[in-house]
């Protein structure tokens, strides 16, 4: 299959290169000419504009958009004026599923197909393979299956679930047609919400371990717990994460990455501790509210990221102020 890739950054570039390795042809466009040159060097084709990219593709065309959410709408609008009826636009970025539903319906009026592909795998996807959550018309998705098949991690990346028999399914290979337009991005949104929660649990547990040595604490400190003398453990976090990677219930790729980070920087001095969010955690929390579904962990993990940026400073100062008002507790600035 010959297709176009708009956006050749960490994710788009990785998808394009993996597709080329899998035997497909890819023509790429990116505002940065170096990104285009790098793809050409990797065996792909290059375009200097969206119009040039569309002109280089055979009909019915397939154009994959892999750009930040803030510009996705503009890029798709520009492509709408360049492609023809019967062509397909894929949005593989972290787009709001609501926008995907609306874009699919708007493009359908012009007989342009729209497929939303929630894409997971990060910077490791080129070598490990990606995980794709797909939304769109069944016939169009089926036509794209040969492309999806080479982009994903493959069934050998994980042992088969107990009790599964028969032919390997697309989900076992690493991609799934989740449903109609918007379903792919909705599934990816929830995936990222779960990711927030898993990361927060890992970080909180490590933080407790890091504070478990209180041998030098002042026993007169009124904020100290009554059992302070019991907390005298000096844990080696890099070694503990290495231990948990082997045979423990919480072993996972996320734990592998945590172990890598702690090995590279045991004191975590490289990091400021201010954690960003892509927007998907917010959309997940809103969906939980809309549907009346409890999402305690996912929401708390999102709010924890807000707090990491200093956005809880006023609340924390007010807590100190109230304690002084009713109890005379004066807590000096650190």
Coordinates of C-alpha atoms in Angstrom, one line a residue:
X1 CA 0.0 0.0 0.0
X2 CA 1.2 3.5 -0.8
X3 CA 0.0 6.0 1.7
X4 CA 0.9 9.5 3.0
X5 CA 2.0 10.5 6.5
X6 CA 1.5 14.1 7.7
X7 CA 3.7 14.7 10.7
X8 CA 7.1 12.9 11.0
X9 CA 7.9 13.5 14.6
X10 CA 8.6 10.8 17.2
X11 CA 5.3 8.9 16.6
X12 CA 4.6 9.7 12.9
X13 CA 8.2 9.1 11.9
X14 CA 8.2 5.8 13.7
X15 CA 4.9 4.7 12.1
X16 CA 6.2 5.6 8.6
X17 CA 9.5 3.8 9.1
X18 CA 7.8 0.7 10.4
X19 CA 5.4 0.6 7.5
X20 CA 8.3 0.9 5.1
X21 CA 10.1 -2.0 6.8
X22 CA 6.9 -4.0 6.5
X23 CA 6.8 -3.6 2.7
X24 CA 4.5 -0.5 2.3
X25 CA 5.4 2.7 0.5
X26 CA 5.1 6.0 2.5
X27 CA 5.3 9.6 1.3
X28 CA 5.8 12.0 4.1
X29 CA 5.3 15.6 4.8
X30 CA 6.4 17.7 7.8
X31 CA 6.9 21.4 8.3
X32 CA 10.6 20.6 9.2
X33 CA 12.4 19.7 5.9
X34 CA 14.9 17.6 7.8
X35 CA 12.2 15.3 9.0
X36 CA 11.2 14.7 5.4
X37 CA 14.8 14.2 4.3
X38 CA 15.3 11.6 7.1
X39 CA 12.3 9.7 5.8
X40 CA 13.6 9.7 2.3
X41 CA 16.9 8.4 3.6
X42 CA 15.0 5.6 5.3
X43 CA 13.4 4.6 2.0
X44 CA 10.3 6.7 1.9
X45 CA 9.1 9.5 -0.4
X46 CA 9.1 13.2 0.5
X47 CA 6.7 16.0 -0.2
X48 CA 7.2 19.8 0.3
X49 CA 3.5 20.5 0.9
X50 CA 0.2 18.8 1.6
X51 CA -0.8 19.3 -2.0
X52 CA 2.4 17.6 -3.2
X53 CA 1.8 14.7 -0.9
X54 CA -1.8 14.2 -2.1
X55 CA -0.6 14.4 -5.7
X56 CA 1.9 11.7 -5.1
X57 CA -0.7 9.1 -3.9
X58 CA -2.8 6.8 -6.1
X59 CA -6.5 6.8 -5.8
X60 CA -8.2 5.9 -3.6
X61 CA -5.8 7.8 -1.4
X62 CA -4.9 7.1 2.2
X63 CA -3.5 10.0 4.2
X64 CA -2.5 9.4 7.9
X65 CA -2.3 12.5 10.1
X66 CA 0.0 12.4 13.1
X67 CA 0.2 15.9 14.5
X68 CA -0.5 17.5 17.9
X69 CA -4.2 17.8 18.8
X70 CA -4.1 21.6 18.7
X71 CA -3.5 21.6 14.9
X72 CA -5.2 18.3 13.8
X73 CA -8.5 20.1 12.9
X74 CA -6.7 22.6 10.7
X75 CA -4.7 19.9 8.9
X76 CA -7.7 17.8 8.2
X77 CA -9.6 20.8 6.9
X78 CA -6.7 21.6 4.6
X79 CA -6.7 17.9 3.4
X80 CA -10.4 18.0 2.8
X81 CA -9.9 20.5 0.1
X82 CA -7.2 18.4 -1.6
X83 CA -8.4 14.8 -1.5
X84 CA -11.2 13.3 -3.6
X85 CA -14.4 11.4 -2.9
X86 CA -13.5 7.8 -1.9
X87 CA -10.2 8.8 -0.2
X88 CA -9.5 8.1 3.4
X89 CA -8.1 10.3 6.1
X90 CA -6.7 8.7 9.2
X91 CA -6.2 10.6 12.5
X92 CA -3.7 8.7 14.6
X93 CA -3.0 11.4 17.1
X94 CA -4.4 11.9 20.7
X95 CA -7.6 13.7 19.5
X96 CA -10.7 14.2 21.5
X97 CA -13.2 11.4 20.5
X98 CA -15.9 14.0 20.3
X99 CA -13.9 15.8 17.6
X100 CA -13.4 12.5 15.8
X101 CA -17.1 11.8 15.7
X102 CA -17.8 15.3 14.3
X103 CA -15.0 15.2 11.8
X104 CA -16.1 11.8 10.5
X105 CA -19.7 13.0 10.0
X106 CA -18.5 16.2 8.2
X107 CA -16.2 14.3 5.9
X108 CA -18.8 11.7 5.1
X109 CA -20.9 14.4 3.5
X110 CA -18.2 14.8 0.9
X111 CA -17.9 11.0 0.6
X112 CA -14.4 11.1 2.3
X113 CA -13.8 8.3 4.7
X114 CA -12.4 9.0 8.2
X115 CA -10.7 6.5 10.5
X116 CA -9.6 7.4 14.0
X117 CA -6.7 5.3 15.3
X118 CA -5.7 5.6 18.9
X119 CA -2.0 4.9 18.9
X120 CA 0.1 3.6 21.8
X121 CA 3.7 2.6 21.9
X122 CA 5.6 5.8 22.2
X123 CA 9.1 6.2 21.1
X124 CA 9.6 2.4 21.3
X125 CA 6.9 1.7 18.8
X126 CA 9.3 1.6 15.8
X127 CA 11.2 -1.4 17.2
X128 CA 8.6 -3.0 19.5
X129 CA 5.5 -2.3 17.4
X130 CA 2.5 -0.2 18.1
X131 CA -0.9 -0.9 19.7
X132 CA -3.7 0.5 17.6
X133 CA -7.3 1.2 18.6
X134 CA -9.3 1.8 15.4
X135 CA -12.7 3.4 14.8
X136 CA -14.5 3.7 11.5
X137 CA -16.5 2.0 8.8
X138 CA -15.9 -1.8 8.7
X139 CA -15.2 -1.9 5.0
X140 CA -12.7 0.9 5.1
X141 CA -10.9 -0.6 8.2
X142 CA -10.8 -4.0 6.5
X143 CA -9.1 -2.3 3.5
X144 CA -6.5 -0.8 5.8
X145 CA -5.8 -4.1 7.7
X146 CA -2.6 -4.9 5.7
X147 CA -1.1 -1.6 6.9
X148 CA -2.2 -2.1 10.5
X149 CA -0.8 -5.6 10.5
X150 CA 2.8 -4.5 9.9
X151 CA 2.6 -1.5 12.4
X152 CA 1.7 -3.5 15.5
X153 CA 3.7 -5.5 18.0
X154 CA 2.4 -8.9 16.8
X155 CA 1.0 -11.9 18.7
X156 CA 4.5 -13.1 19.8
X157 CA 4.9 -9.9 22.0
X158 CA 2.7 -11.5 24.7
X159 CA 1.7 -15.1 25.6
X160 CA -1.7 -16.1 24.6
X161 CA -4.4 -15.7 27.3
X162 CA -5.3 -18.9 29.0
X163 CA -8.2 -20.7 27.2
X164 CA -7.9 -18.9 23.9
X165 CA -7.8 -21.3 20.9
X166 CA -8.3 -21.1 17.1
X167 CA -7.0 -18.4 14.8
X168 CA -5.0 -15.5 16.1
X169 CA -7.3 -12.4 16.2
X170 CA -6.3 -8.9 15.2
X171 CA -6.4 -7.9 18.9
X172 CA -3.9 -10.6 19.7
X173 CA -1.7 -9.2 16.9
X174 CA -1.9 -5.7 18.4
X175 CA -4.8 -3.8 16.7
X176 CA -8.6 -3.8 17.1
X177 CA -11.5 -2.4 15.2
X178 CA -13.2 -1.0 18.3
X179 CA -16.4 0.3 16.5
X180 CA -17.8 3.2 14.6
X181 CA -16.1 6.6 14.1
X182 CA -14.7 7.9 17.4
X183 CA -14.5 4.5 19.1
X184 CA -10.7 4.3 18.5
X185 CA -10.0 7.6 20.2
X186 CA -12.4 6.9 23.0
X187 CA -10.6 3.6 23.7
X188 CA -7.2 5.4 23.6
X189 CA -8.6 8.1 26.0
X190 CA -9.5 5.5 28.5
X191 CA -6.2 3.7 27.9
X192 CA -4.3 7.0 28.8
X193 CA -6.6 7.5 31.9
X194 CA -5.6 4.1 33.1
X195 CA -1.9 4.9 32.4
X196 CA -2.2 8.0 34.6
X197 CA -3.6 5.8 37.4
X198 CA -0.8 3.2 37.1
X199 CA 1.9 5.8 37.0
X200 CA 0.5 7.6 40.1
X201 CA 0.3 4.3 42.0
X202 CA 3.9 3.5 41.1
X203 CA 5.1 6.9 42.1
X204 CA 3.2 7.0 45.4
X205 CA 4.5 3.6 46.4
X206 CA 8.1 4.6 45.6
X207 CA 7.6 7.9 47.5
X208 CA 6.5 5.9 50.6
X209 CA 9.6 3.7 50.3
X210 CA 11.8 6.7 50.0
X211 CA 10.5 8.2 53.2
X212 CA 10.6 4.9 55.2
X213 CA 13.9 5.9 56.9
X214 CA 13.1 8.3 59.8
X215 CA 16.0 7.4 62.1
X216 CA 17.2 11.0 62.2
X217 CA 13.8 12.6 62.6
X218 CA 13.0 14.8 65.6
X219 CA 10.7 12.8 67.9
X220 CA 9.4 16.0 69.3
X221 CA 8.1 17.0 65.9
X222 CA 4.3 17.3 66.3
X223 CA 3.7 16.2 62.7
X224 CA 5.5 12.9 63.3
X225 CA 3.5 9.7 63.6
X226 CA 3.4 7.8 66.8
X227 CA 5.1 4.8 65.3
X228 CA 8.1 6.9 64.1
X229 CA 10.8 4.6 65.6
X230 CA 9.6 1.7 63.5
X231 CA 10.4 3.5 60.2
X232 CA 14.1 2.9 60.0
X233 CA 14.4 1.2 56.6
X234 CA 16.8 2.4 54.0
X235 CA 15.5 1.0 50.7
X236 CA 17.5 0.9 47.5
X237 CA 14.8 1.9 45.0
X238 CA 16.7 0.9 41.8
X239 CA 17.3 -2.6 43.2
X240 CA 13.8 -2.9 44.5
X241 CA 12.4 -2.1 41.1
X242 CA 14.7 -4.6 39.5
X243 CA 13.5 -7.2 42.0
X244 CA 9.8 -6.5 41.2
X245 CA 10.4 -6.9 37.5
X246 CA 11.0 -10.6 38.1
X247 CA 8.1 -12.7 39.2
X248 CA 6.1 -10.1 41.0
X249 CA 2.4 -9.4 40.4
X250 CA 3.1 -5.8 39.4
X251 CA 5.8 -6.6 36.9
X252 CA 5.0 -4.6 33.7
X253 CA 6.6 -2.6 30.9
X254 CA 5.8 0.5 33.0
X255 CA 7.9 -1.0 35.9
X256 CA 10.6 -1.8 33.4
X257 CA 10.7 1.9 32.4
X258 CA 10.7 2.9 36.0
X259 CA 13.7 0.7 36.7
X260 CA 15.5 2.2 33.7
X261 CA 14.9 5.7 35.0
X262 CA 16.1 4.9 38.5
X263 CA 19.2 3.2 37.2
X264 CA 20.0 6.2 35.1
X265 CA 19.3 8.7 37.8
X266 CA 18.8 7.1 41.3
X267 CA 18.2 10.5 43.0
X268 CA 16.0 11.8 40.2
X269 CA 17.9 15.0 40.1
X270 CA 17.3 15.4 36.4
X271 CA 13.6 15.9 36.9
X272 CA 11.7 18.9 38.2
X273 CA 8.7 17.0 39.4
X274 CA 6.2 19.1 37.4
X275 CA 4.1 16.7 35.5
X276 CA 2.2 17.6 32.3
X277 CA -0.9 16.0 30.8
X278 CA -1.9 15.5 27.2
X279 CA -5.5 16.3 27.8
X280 CA -6.7 12.7 27.7
X281 CA -6.9 12.4 31.5
X282 CA -9.2 15.4 31.5
X283 CA -11.4 14.0 28.8
X284 CA -11.6 10.7 30.7
X285 CA -12.8 12.5 33.8
X286 CA -15.4 14.4 31.8
X287 CA -16.6 11.2 30.2
X288 CA -17.0 9.6 33.7
X289 CA -19.1 12.6 34.8
X290 CA -21.2 12.5 31.6
X291 CA -21.8 8.8 32.0
X292 CA -22.2 8.8 35.8
X293 CA -19.5 6.2 36.2
X294 CA -17.1 6.4 39.2
X295 CA -13.4 6.9 38.3
X296 CA -11.8 7.6 41.6
X297 CA -8.2 6.5 40.8
X298 CA -8.2 8.0 37.3
X299 CA -9.5 11.4 38.5
X300 CA -7.2 11.5 41.5
X301 CA -4.2 10.8 39.3
X302 CA -5.1 13.7 37.0
X303 CA -5.5 16.1 40.0
X304 CA -2.1 14.9 41.3
X305 CA -0.5 16.1 38.1
X306 CA -2.2 19.5 38.6
X307 CA -0.8 19.6 42.1
X308 CA 2.7 18.8 40.9
X309 CA 2.8 22.1 39.0
X310 CA 2.2 24.2 42.1
X311 CA -1.5 24.6 41.4
X312 CA -2.3 23.6 45.0
X313 CA -0.2 26.4 46.6
X314 CA -3.1 28.6 47.5
X315 CA -5.1 25.7 49.0
X316 CA -2.1 24.6 51.1
X317 CA -1.5 28.1 52.3
X318 CA -5.2 28.4 53.3
X319 CA -5.0 25.2 55.2
X320 CA -2.1 26.7 57.2
X321 CA -4.0 29.9 57.7
X322 CA -7.1 28.1 59.0
X323 CA -5.0 26.0 61.4
X324 CA -3.6 29.3 62.8
X325 CA -7.0 30.8 63.1
X326 CA -8.6 28.1 65.1
X327 CA -5.6 26.5 66.8
X328 CA -2.9 29.1 66.9
X329 CA -0.6 26.9 64.8
X330 CA 1.9 29.1 63.0
X331 CA 3.7 27.2 60.2
X332 CA 6.6 29.2 58.8
X333 CA 7.6 29.3 55.2
X334 CA 10.0 26.5 54.3

